[in-house]
Tab-separated table of C-alpha atoms in Angstrom:
chain	number	residue	atom	x	y	z
A	1	MET	CA	24.579	0.354	15.546
A	2	ALA	CA	27.843	-0.327	13.724
A	3	GLY	CA	29.301	-1.934	16.856
A	4	TYR	CA	26.537	-4.484	16.944
A	5	ARG	CA	26.975	-5.241	13.255
A	6	SER	CA	30.662	-6.016	13.799
A	7	GLY	CA	29.711	-8.955	16.001
A	8	GLY	CA	30.696	-7.456	19.309
A	9	GLY	CA	27.556	-5.522	20.091
A	10	SER	CA	26.539	-5.174	23.693
A	11	PRO	CA	23.219	-6.287	25.181
A	12	ALA	CA	22.450	-2.599	25.637
A	13	ALA	CA	22.651	-2.048	21.861
A	14	ALA	CA	20.353	-5.005	21.243
A	15	ASP	CA	17.931	-3.696	23.841
A	16	LEU	CA	17.882	-0.272	22.216
A	17	LEU	CA	17.124	-1.776	18.803
A	18	TYR	CA	14.427	-3.964	20.317
A	19	ARG	CA	12.723	-1.087	22.112
A	20	ARG	CA	12.896	1.148	19.047
A	21	HIS	CA	11.344	-1.334	16.618
A	22	HIS	CA	9.288	-3.701	18.749
A	23	ALA	CA	5.946	-1.870	18.619
A	24	ALA	CA	5.970	-1.459	14.833
A	25	THR	CA	7.133	-5.038	14.292
A	26	LEU	CA	4.376	-6.419	16.516
A	27	ARG	CA	1.800	-4.218	14.839
A	28	TYR	CA	2.869	-5.586	11.463
A	29	ALA	CA	2.911	-9.177	12.734
A	30	ARG	CA	-0.718	-8.771	13.752
A	31	THR	CA	-1.577	-8.023	10.113
A	32	CYS	CA	0.127	-11.275	9.037
A	33	CYS	CA	-1.585	-13.812	11.275
A	34	ARG	CA	-4.944	-14.171	12.964
A	35	ASP	CA	-3.863	-15.224	16.456
A	36	PRO	CA	-2.436	-12.472	18.714
A	37	HIS	CA	-0.183	-15.016	20.455
A	38	ASP	CA	1.261	-16.054	17.093
A	39	ALA	CA	1.919	-12.385	16.346
A	40	GLU	CA	3.912	-12.045	19.554
A	41	ASP	CA	5.895	-15.184	18.718
A	42	LEU	CA	6.552	-13.920	15.188
A	43	THR	CA	7.860	-10.653	16.572
A	44	SER	CA	10.252	-12.393	18.950
A	45	GLU	CA	11.403	-14.736	16.194
A	46	ALA	CA	12.026	-11.848	13.812
A	47	PHE	CA	14.320	-10.139	16.289
A	48	PHE	CA	16.085	-13.415	17.081
A	49	ARG	CA	16.723	-14.189	13.411
A	50	THR	CA	17.830	-10.659	12.632
A	51	PHE	CA	20.269	-10.453	15.548
A	52	ARG	CA	21.628	-13.879	14.618
A	53	ALA	CA	22.092	-12.824	10.993
A	54	VAL	CA	23.925	-9.647	12.013
A	55	ARG	CA	26.275	-11.543	14.343
A	56	SER	CA	27.057	-13.875	11.437
A	57	GLY	CA	27.952	-10.997	9.135
A	58	GLY	CA	24.585	-10.710	7.348
A	59	GLY	CA	21.352	-8.994	8.217
A	60	PRO	CA	20.203	-5.495	7.276
A	61	ARG	CA	22.630	-3.261	5.425
A	62	GLY	CA	20.477	-0.182	5.959
A	63	PRO	CA	17.625	0.598	8.371
A	64	TRP	CA	16.486	-2.334	10.459
A	65	ARG	CA	12.742	-1.898	10.271
A	66	PRO	CA	12.151	-2.920	6.614
A	67	TYR	CA	14.341	-5.968	7.204
A	68	LEU	CA	12.459	-6.942	10.364
A	69	LEU	CA	9.090	-6.625	8.640
A	70	THR	CA	10.278	-8.822	5.797
A	71	VAL	CA	11.472	-11.458	8.280
A	72	VAL	CA	8.080	-11.364	10.009
A	73	ARG	CA	6.151	-12.103	6.854
A	74	HIS	CA	8.494	-14.795	5.581
A	75	THR	CA	8.514	-16.456	9.001
A	76	ALA	CA	4.716	-16.354	9.108
A	77	MET	CA	4.535	-18.134	5.755
A	78	GLU	CA	7.177	-20.635	6.842
A	79	TRP	CA	5.299	-21.436	10.032
A	80	SER	CA	1.955	-21.678	8.245
A	81	ALA	CA	3.379	-24.453	6.072
A	82	GLY	CA	5.072	-26.270	8.974
A	83	GLU	CA	4.036	-27.960	12.173
A	84	ARG	CA	2.908	-24.736	13.840
A	85	ARG	CA	0.152	-24.227	11.255
A	86	VAL	CA	-0.073	-20.489	11.845
A	87	LEU	CA	-3.291	-19.093	10.390
A	88	LEU	CA	-2.391	-16.323	7.979
A	89	THR	CA	-4.573	-13.309	7.302
A	90	ALA	CA	-6.254	-13.204	3.896
A	91	ASP	CA	-3.787	-10.630	2.532
A	92	VAL	CA	-0.691	-12.672	3.374
A	93	ALA	CA	-2.277	-15.927	2.236
A	94	PHE	CA	-3.072	-14.300	-1.117
A	95	TRP	CA	0.468	-12.924	-1.406
A	96	ARG	CA	1.931	-16.369	-0.687
A	97	GLU	CA	-0.141	-17.934	-3.449
A	98	HIS	CA	0.833	-15.317	-6.034
A	99	ALA	CA	4.383	-14.436	-5.032
A	100	THR	CA	7.268	-15.218	-7.344
A	101	THR	CA	9.839	-17.760	-6.255
A	102	ALA	CA	12.537	-15.112	-5.935
A	103	ASP	CA	13.119	-13.481	-2.567
A	104	PRO	CA	11.777	-9.890	-2.667
A	105	GLU	CA	15.077	-8.369	-1.566
A	106	GLN	CA	17.037	-10.317	-4.167
A	107	ARG	CA	14.484	-9.543	-6.852
A	108	VAL	CA	14.676	-5.792	-6.427
A	109	VAL	CA	17.971	-4.714	-4.908
A	110	ALA	CA	20.565	-7.488	-5.115
A	111	ARG	CA	21.497	-7.171	-8.790
A	112	GLU	CA	24.786	-5.520	-9.568
A	113	ASP	CA	23.197	-3.306	-12.216
A	114	ARG	CA	21.046	-1.724	-9.505
A	115	ARG	CA	23.953	-0.357	-7.526
A	116	LEU	CA	23.036	3.300	-8.149
A	117	LEU	CA	19.438	2.648	-7.157
A	118	ILE	CA	20.615	0.935	-3.985
A	119	ARG	CA	22.925	3.833	-3.260
A	120	GLY	CA	20.115	6.328	-3.752
A	121	PHE	CA	17.742	4.274	-1.619
A	122	ARG	CA	20.198	4.034	1.277
A	123	ALA	CA	20.716	7.790	1.258
A	124	LEU	CA	17.054	8.362	2.148
A	125	PRO	CA	15.696	8.854	5.682
A	126	GLU	CA	14.733	5.606	7.398
A	127	ARG	CA	11.006	6.329	7.353
A	128	TRP	CA	11.094	6.954	3.603
A	129	GLN	CA	13.036	3.727	3.082
A	130	THR	CA	10.420	1.837	5.079
A	131	VAL	CA	7.415	3.115	3.130
A	132	LEU	CA	9.170	2.452	-0.191
A	133	TRP	CA	10.131	-1.032	0.942
A	134	LEU	CA	6.580	-1.848	1.942
A	135	THR	CA	4.899	-0.415	-1.164
A	136	LEU	CA	7.478	-1.220	-3.873
A	137	VAL	CA	9.384	-4.292	-2.723
A	138	GLU	CA	6.912	-6.095	-0.509
A	139	GLU	CA	3.980	-4.789	-2.573
A	140	GLU	CA	1.842	-4.420	0.525
A	141	PRO	CA	-1.778	-3.232	0.119
A	142	PRO	CA	-2.080	0.393	1.251
A	143	HIS	CA	-4.103	-0.416	4.369
A	144	ARG	CA	-1.457	-2.887	5.601
A	145	ALA	CA	1.379	-0.459	4.886
A	146	ALA	CA	-0.490	2.235	6.797
A	147	VAL	CA	-0.923	-0.069	9.799
A	148	ALA	CA	2.758	-1.019	9.762
A	149	LEU	CA	3.772	2.637	9.804
A	150	GLY	CA	1.120	3.777	12.280
A	151	LEU	CA	-0.441	6.149	9.758
A	152	SER	CA	-3.868	7.040	8.445
A	153	PRO	CA	-4.496	6.283	4.743
A	154	SER	CA	-4.012	9.958	3.847
A	155	GLY	CA	-0.836	10.058	5.924
A	156	LEU	CA	0.518	7.048	4.038
A	157	THR	CA	-0.241	8.673	0.684
A	158	SER	CA	1.577	11.855	1.712
A	159	LEU	CA	4.605	9.992	3.074
A	160	ALA	CA	4.829	7.695	0.052
A	161	PHE	CA	4.700	10.672	-2.329
A	162	ARG	CA	7.556	12.432	-0.531
A	163	ALA	CA	9.576	9.223	-0.391
A	164	ARG	CA	9.138	8.525	-4.105
A	165	GLU	CA	10.159	12.060	-5.005
A	166	GLY	CA	13.147	11.714	-2.692
A	167	LEU	CA	14.182	8.443	-4.309
A	168	ARG	CA	14.066	9.949	-7.792
A	169	GLU	CA	16.248	12.851	-6.701
A	170	SER	CA	18.617	10.617	-4.754
A	171	TYR	CA	19.023	8.266	-7.711
A	172	LEU	CA	19.797	11.168	-10.035
A	173	ARG	CA	22.363	12.514	-7.565
A	174	ALA	CA	24.021	9.113	-7.412
A	175	HIS	CA	24.116	8.986	-11.205
A	176	LEU	CA	25.505	12.505	-11.408
A	177	GLU	CA	28.253	11.704	-8.884
A	178	SER	CA	29.190	8.626	-10.917
A	179	ALA	CA	29.087	10.395	-14.289
A	180	ARG	CA	32.125	9.613	-16.406
A	181	ASP	CA	32.653	13.025	-18.041
A	182	ASP	CA	31.214	16.515	-18.350
A	183	ARG	CA	28.772	15.467	-21.083
A	184	CYS	CA	27.272	12.795	-18.824
A	185	ARG	CA	27.076	15.281	-15.980
A	186	HIS	CA	25.322	17.780	-18.249
A	187	TYR	CA	22.726	15.339	-19.521
A	188	SER	CA	22.186	13.766	-16.133
A	189	GLY	CA	20.156	16.793	-15.141
A	190	LEU	CA	17.796	16.211	-18.078
A	191	LEU	CA	17.040	12.565	-17.354
A	192	GLY	CA	14.516	13.228	-14.605
A	193	ALA	CA	12.484	15.688	-16.681
A	194	SER	CA	12.605	13.330	-19.657
A	195	VAL	CA	11.184	10.443	-17.661
A	196	ARG	CA	8.520	12.612	-16.069
A	197	HIS	CA	7.223	13.609	-19.505
A	198	GLY	CA	7.152	10.039	-20.758
A	199	GLY	CA	9.845	10.233	-23.419
A	200	VAL	CA	13.260	11.560	-24.412
A	201	ARG	CA	13.024	15.316	-24.746
A	202	GLY	CA	15.412	16.950	-27.180
A	203	ARG	CA	17.597	15.663	-30.001
A	204	ALA	CA	20.814	16.320	-28.127
A	205	LEU	CA	19.728	14.104	-25.229
A	206	ALA	CA	18.513	11.428	-27.655
A	207	ARG	CA	21.898	11.414	-29.416
A	208	HIS	CA	23.721	11.194	-26.105
A	209	LEU	CA	21.608	8.267	-24.918
A	210	ALA	CA	22.222	6.495	-28.220
A	211	ASP	CA	25.997	6.867	-27.776
A	212	CYS	CA	26.385	6.486	-23.991
A	213	ALA	CA	25.547	3.099	-22.477
A	214	PHE	CA	26.006	4.492	-18.958
A	215	CYS	CA	23.366	7.216	-19.296
A	216	SER	CA	21.123	5.022	-21.431
A	217	HIS	CA	21.037	2.429	-18.673
A	218	ALA	CA	20.321	5.147	-16.089
A	219	HIS	CA	17.456	6.446	-18.224
A	220	GLN	CA	15.953	2.951	-18.531
A	221	GLU	CA	16.400	2.351	-14.821
A	222	LEU	CA	14.729	5.631	-13.910
A	223	ALA	CA	11.865	4.987	-16.344
A	224	GLY	CA	11.301	1.560	-14.812
A	225	LEU	CA	11.430	3.026	-11.327
A	226	ASN	CA	8.954	5.718	-12.305
A	227	ALA	CA	6.522	3.141	-13.721
A	228	ALA	CA	6.846	0.947	-10.634
A	229	MET	CA	6.182	3.873	-8.324
A	230	ARG	CA	3.062	4.867	-10.268
A	231	THR	CA	1.780	1.289	-10.033
A	232	ALA	CA	2.494	1.101	-6.302
A	233	SER	CA	1.032	4.505	-5.464
A	234	PRO	CA	-1.318	4.256	-2.488
A	235	ALA	CA	-3.383	7.063	-3.976
A	236	ALA	CA	-3.786	5.129	-7.219
A	237	SER	CA	-4.456	1.826	-5.509
A	238	GLY	CA	-6.994	3.191	-3.051
A	239	THR	CA	-7.501	1.866	0.433
A	240	ALA	CA	-9.207	-1.319	1.448
A	241	SER	CA	-12.109	-1.487	3.795
A	242	GLY	CA	-11.330	-2.166	7.400
A	243	THR	CA	-8.333	0.135	7.493
A	244	ALA	CA	-6.854	0.251	10.960
A	245	SER	CA	-6.676	3.472	12.885
A	246	PRO	CA	-3.315	5.207	13.311
A	247	ALA	CA	-1.185	3.644	16.026
A	248	GLY	CA	0.988	6.664	16.640
A	249	SER	CA	4.376	5.039	15.920
A	250	ARG	CA	7.174	7.326	14.912
A	251	GLY	CA	8.594	4.670	12.549
């Protein structure tokens, strides 16, 4: 869809994007508001705002679906506070009351010091990006993430596990490719195992991390990512009652 991003996209490209993501976006919108008609309006508005952002040089820099889902929820909250008075579901109303003031995308991926994490994230398959976005960035409850992806609770757990493992490996590859010398490249391979075991393993690695700000930052970043992924694990969080049945979307 690079042609559409450049501002000269054809209606056919827009139609393809709409048909590919409409069902999942509508399904997610229905988990944000109580009125089915509002859900349909939210879906249309999300596509309108996203296409407008892309034509203006903004919009999604990776897969479209996580971006669209974020626009749906933020639009739902905006409308609930405005003249439309959209009735939010309990989950979204709770999130609105407890959310930080920072935009989720800015909070997690817009910082310059996260460039390797962003690079690793964008190298993942779209479906993995979507489940990570929902569970880590948007902090969706497992049952809502499962509905958005058209999965059963067990299917969500399996997909999220594979995506988290993929993100760890992708991040380490990005760090390895950016390593400044042979020593950094050597110790890069030990960072993942170190984080998995909950501490720096080996005196040589400890000395290197003490001397190398680049690898030390990568180690801290990976440790933080590992902790966040454990906290956001659908298996650890459990599933809420009333979980929707799989919708059969391919994501």
